[in-house]
């Protein structure tokens, strides 16, 4: 008999900045342990319960499931989100999650990866990235999408049309910066005044905003704070 309609599993490389297991999530072994445990629970009719989290058993499990779903004309989808966080901390991890997935997946298995642009794409993604049918670059939000995100998703129905226009102008439709703005205006009574204090993101790139914040240390004589932030980042 075919499996239920739900045929997907998820793995998040990043959950929250306060996550005590942030670095551990980026290890290849953590991915294997997590996915094998979930797959054995979800598909226990075909997968024997084993406490073998080796690389070989991981690949064998994918092969078994791939053959099963292919026989039923179905696919198993593995969502892997936040891969860019793994690249940022790769030098601190003995075996990174970047090297955990095989270059050639078994038929019937699909991996959907969510990531910002990487400097070095792992082997299992290189071929897909060159294929326009498998590499989807997400565009910035249009004004209508920004309004839908603010009003429908974040329940900010009291925002005026002018305020929504200003939020869209300052974020340039970048979803991550939109989220930052929402967090800021949700904590104040005077939204218009708060929007006046929020800078416009340069050229629709969140990295430009980070760089702008970083450069603000020096003019105010806070070079030591800048150095301390660098030390804390290394300690994490």
Short mmCIF file of C-alpha atoms in Angstrom, two decimals:
data_model
loop_
_atom_site.label_atom_id
_atom_site.label_comp_id
_atom_site.label_asym_id
_atom_site.label_seq_id
_atom_site.Cartn_x
_atom_site.Cartn_y
_atom_site.Cartn_z
CA UNK A 1 0.00 0.00 0.00
CA UNK A 2 1.20 3.54 -0.70
CA UNK A 3 2.20 5.80 2.15
CA UNK A 4 0.00 8.70 3.37
CA UNK A 5 -0.09 11.95 1.42
CA UNK A 6 2.57 13.53 3.65
CA UNK A 7 5.84 12.47 2.07
CA UNK A 8 8.31 15.08 3.19
CA UNK A 9 10.80 15.70 5.97
CA UNK A 10 12.51 18.91 7.01
CA UNK A 11 15.86 19.93 8.44
CA UNK A 12 16.69 23.47 9.54
CA UNK A 13 20.33 24.56 9.67
CA UNK A 14 19.26 27.66 11.58
CA UNK A 15 16.40 28.04 14.05
CA UNK A 16 17.15 31.00 16.28
CA UNK A 17 20.16 33.10 17.29
CA UNK A 18 19.66 31.89 20.88
CA UNK A 19 19.69 28.22 19.89
CA UNK A 20 22.20 26.42 22.12
CA UNK A 21 22.71 23.74 19.46
CA UNK A 22 23.30 26.11 16.56
CA UNK A 23 26.76 24.81 15.71
CA UNK A 24 25.74 21.18 16.17
CA UNK A 25 22.93 21.59 13.64
CA UNK A 26 25.54 22.30 10.98
CA UNK A 27 27.34 18.99 11.44
CA UNK A 28 26.85 16.19 8.91
CA UNK A 29 26.28 13.68 11.72
CA UNK A 30 23.40 15.75 13.13
CA UNK A 31 21.71 15.76 9.75
CA UNK A 32 22.06 11.98 9.44
CA UNK A 33 20.84 11.29 12.98
CA UNK A 34 17.86 13.61 12.62
CA UNK A 35 16.75 12.46 9.18
CA UNK A 36 17.28 8.76 9.86
CA UNK A 37 15.27 8.99 13.10
CA UNK A 38 12.41 10.84 11.41
CA UNK A 39 12.39 8.56 8.38
CA UNK A 40 12.39 5.40 10.53
CA UNK A 41 9.45 6.73 12.55
CA UNK A 42 7.47 7.94 9.56
CA UNK A 43 8.12 4.93 7.32
CA UNK A 44 8.54 2.14 9.88
CA UNK A 45 6.67 -0.32 7.64
CA UNK A 46 9.60 -0.45 5.25
CA UNK A 47 12.59 0.74 7.29
CA UNK A 48 13.87 -1.43 10.15
CA UNK A 49 14.53 0.38 13.41
CA UNK A 50 18.30 0.69 13.62
CA UNK A 51 20.63 2.81 15.69
CA UNK A 52 23.10 2.99 12.86
CA UNK A 53 23.64 6.62 11.87
CA UNK A 54 26.62 6.01 9.64
CA UNK A 55 27.09 7.59 6.23
CA UNK A 56 26.62 4.21 4.55
CA UNK A 57 23.31 3.51 6.29
CA UNK A 58 22.09 7.01 5.45
CA UNK A 59 22.70 6.42 1.75
CA UNK A 60 21.17 2.94 1.89
CA UNK A 61 18.06 4.33 3.56
CA UNK A 62 17.64 6.93 0.83
CA UNK A 63 18.06 4.20 -1.78
CA UNK A 64 15.40 1.96 -0.17
CA UNK A 65 12.92 4.81 0.12
CA UNK A 66 13.69 6.03 -3.39
CA UNK A 67 12.90 2.61 -4.86
CA UNK A 68 9.69 2.38 -2.85
CA UNK A 69 8.34 5.78 -3.90
CA UNK A 70 9.36 5.20 -7.49
CA UNK A 71 7.29 1.99 -7.51
CA UNK A 72 4.24 3.99 -6.39
CA UNK A 73 5.02 6.87 -8.77
CA UNK A 74 5.67 9.15 -5.81
CA UNK A 75 8.58 11.17 -4.45
CA UNK A 76 10.04 11.84 -1.04
CA UNK A 77 10.94 15.50 -0.57
CA UNK A 78 13.64 16.54 1.89
CA UNK A 79 13.58 20.24 2.77
CA UNK A 80 17.00 21.55 3.82
CA UNK A 81 16.86 25.20 4.86
CA UNK A 82 19.57 27.69 5.83
CA UNK A 83 22.56 26.12 4.12
CA UNK A 84 24.37 29.48 4.04
CA UNK A 85 24.75 29.28 7.83
CA UNK A 86 26.76 26.09 7.38
CA UNK A 87 29.16 27.80 5.01
CA UNK A 88 29.74 30.69 7.44
CA UNK A 89 30.85 28.30 10.19
CA UNK A 90 32.44 25.59 8.05
CA UNK A 91 35.94 26.26 9.40
CA UNK A 92 34.72 25.54 12.95
CA UNK A 93 33.08 22.21 12.11
CA UNK A 94 34.94 18.96 11.59
CA UNK A 95 32.44 17.47 9.13
CA UNK A 96 30.07 20.05 7.69
CA UNK A 97 26.52 19.42 6.57
CA UNK A 98 27.66 20.80 3.20
CA UNK A 99 29.25 17.42 2.51
CA UNK A 100 26.49 15.25 3.97
CA UNK A 101 24.32 14.65 0.90
CA UNK A 102 25.33 12.50 -2.08
CA UNK A 103 26.10 14.08 -5.44
CA UNK A 104 23.65 11.73 -7.19
CA UNK A 105 20.41 11.16 -5.30
CA UNK A 106 18.44 7.94 -5.80
CA UNK A 107 15.47 8.17 -8.11
CA UNK A 108 12.37 9.08 -6.12
CA UNK A 109 14.25 11.37 -3.70
CA UNK A 110 14.16 15.16 -4.10
CA UNK A 111 16.10 17.61 -1.94
CA UNK A 112 14.82 21.21 -1.83
CA UNK A 113 17.51 23.55 -0.50
CA UNK A 114 16.88 27.05 0.80
CA UNK A 115 19.96 29.27 0.99
CA UNK A 116 21.38 32.69 0.34
CA UNK A 117 24.15 32.91 -2.26
CA UNK A 118 27.10 30.68 -1.36
CA UNK A 119 30.76 31.37 -2.08
CA UNK A 120 31.48 27.68 -2.60
CA UNK A 121 28.66 25.47 -3.76
CA UNK A 122 28.87 21.83 -2.56
CA UNK A 123 29.06 19.09 -5.15
CA UNK A 124 25.49 17.90 -4.68
CA UNK A 125 24.23 21.39 -5.65
CA UNK A 126 26.60 22.36 -8.44
CA UNK A 127 24.78 20.49 -11.19
CA UNK A 128 21.36 21.68 -10.03
CA UNK A 129 22.48 25.30 -9.84
CA UNK A 130 23.41 25.27 -13.52
CA UNK A 131 19.97 23.93 -14.47
CA UNK A 132 17.28 26.67 -14.76
CA UNK A 133 14.63 24.04 -14.06
CA UNK A 134 16.07 23.15 -10.65
CA UNK A 135 17.60 26.45 -9.50
CA UNK A 136 14.99 29.05 -8.57
CA UNK A 137 16.21 32.51 -7.65
CA UNK A 138 13.65 34.28 -5.48
CA UNK A 139 12.90 37.84 -6.51
CA UNK A 140 12.21 40.79 -4.22
CA UNK A 141 8.64 41.46 -3.10
CA UNK A 142 6.47 43.72 -5.20
CA UNK A 143 4.49 46.43 -3.40
CA UNK A 144 1.39 44.22 -3.39
CA UNK A 145 3.36 41.33 -1.90
CA UNK A 146 4.80 43.64 0.76
CA UNK A 147 1.30 44.82 1.68
CA UNK A 148 0.04 41.23 1.80
CA UNK A 149 2.94 40.24 4.04
CA UNK A 150 2.34 43.12 6.45
CA UNK A 151 -1.45 43.03 6.59
CA UNK A 152 -2.34 39.38 6.07
CA UNK A 153 0.71 37.53 7.36
CA UNK A 154 1.76 39.83 10.21
CA UNK A 155 -1.72 41.14 11.03
CA UNK A 156 -0.67 44.81 10.89
CA UNK A 157 -4.05 45.95 9.62
CA UNK A 158 -3.75 49.39 11.27
CA UNK A 159 -0.90 50.47 8.98
CA UNK A 160 -1.87 53.29 6.67
CA UNK A 161 -1.28 53.14 2.95
CA UNK A 162 1.46 55.74 3.32
CA UNK A 163 3.22 53.72 6.01
CA UNK A 164 3.12 50.58 3.86
CA UNK A 165 4.56 52.59 0.97
CA UNK A 166 7.40 53.81 3.22
CA UNK A 167 8.13 50.28 4.51
CA UNK A 168 8.30 48.98 0.95
CA UNK A 169 10.57 51.84 -0.10
CA UNK A 170 12.98 51.27 2.77
CA UNK A 171 13.06 47.48 2.45
CA UNK A 172 13.07 47.50 -1.37
CA UNK A 173 10.99 44.33 -1.06
CA UNK A 174 13.70 42.27 0.65
CA UNK A 175 11.81 39.75 2.85
CA UNK A 176 14.49 39.52 5.54
CA UNK A 177 14.66 43.28 6.00
CA UNK A 178 10.87 43.44 6.01
CA UNK A 179 10.91 41.09 8.95
CA UNK A 180 13.39 43.33 10.78
CA UNK A 181 11.15 46.35 10.18
CA UNK A 182 8.10 44.48 11.44
CA UNK A 183 9.94 43.59 14.65
CA UNK A 184 10.85 47.25 15.15
CA UNK A 185 7.44 48.78 14.52
CA UNK A 186 5.61 46.08 16.50
CA UNK A 187 7.27 47.30 19.70
CA UNK A 188 6.34 50.99 19.46
CA UNK A 189 3.20 53.14 19.56
CA UNK A 190 4.37 55.74 17.02
CA UNK A 191 5.01 53.73 13.86
CA UNK A 192 5.67 56.79 11.69
CA UNK A 193 8.37 58.07 14.02
CA UNK A 194 10.01 54.65 14.20
CA UNK A 195 10.02 54.34 10.42
CA UNK A 196 11.86 57.65 10.32
CA UNK A 197 14.65 56.09 12.38
CA UNK A 198 14.96 52.98 10.24
CA UNK A 199 17.47 53.36 7.37
CA UNK A 200 16.73 52.36 3.83
CA UNK A 201 18.49 49.17 2.82
CA UNK A 202 21.13 49.94 0.14
CA UNK A 203 20.54 48.29 -3.23
CA UNK A 204 18.25 45.58 -1.89
CA UNK A 205 21.10 43.61 -0.29
CA UNK A 206 20.93 42.79 3.43
CA UNK A 207 24.73 42.53 3.52
CA UNK A 208 24.94 46.25 2.73
CA UNK A 209 22.84 46.96 5.81
CA UNK A 210 25.12 44.84 7.98
CA UNK A 211 28.14 46.68 6.59
CA UNK A 212 26.48 50.03 7.27
CA UNK A 213 25.89 49.09 10.92
CA UNK A 214 29.45 47.84 11.25
CA UNK A 215 30.91 51.11 9.95
CA UNK A 216 28.88 53.14 12.44
CA UNK A 217 31.11 51.96 15.31
CA UNK A 218 34.15 54.08 14.38
CA UNK A 219 32.59 57.58 14.02
CA UNK A 220 31.33 57.38 17.59
CA UNK A 221 34.60 56.15 19.08
CA UNK A 222 33.34 52.63 19.53
CA UNK A 223 36.22 50.81 17.87
CA UNK A 224 36.68 48.67 20.97
CA UNK A 225 33.06 47.58 20.78
CA UNK A 226 33.61 46.61 17.14
CA UNK A 227 36.62 44.54 18.15
CA UNK A 228 34.64 42.91 20.98
CA UNK A 229 31.87 41.94 18.57
CA UNK A 230 34.45 40.27 16.36
CA UNK A 231 35.84 38.32 19.30
CA UNK A 232 32.35 37.22 20.40
CA UNK A 233 31.54 36.09 16.86
CA UNK A 234 34.66 33.90 16.85
CA UNK A 235 33.77 32.43 20.23
CA UNK A 236 30.32 31.41 18.93
#
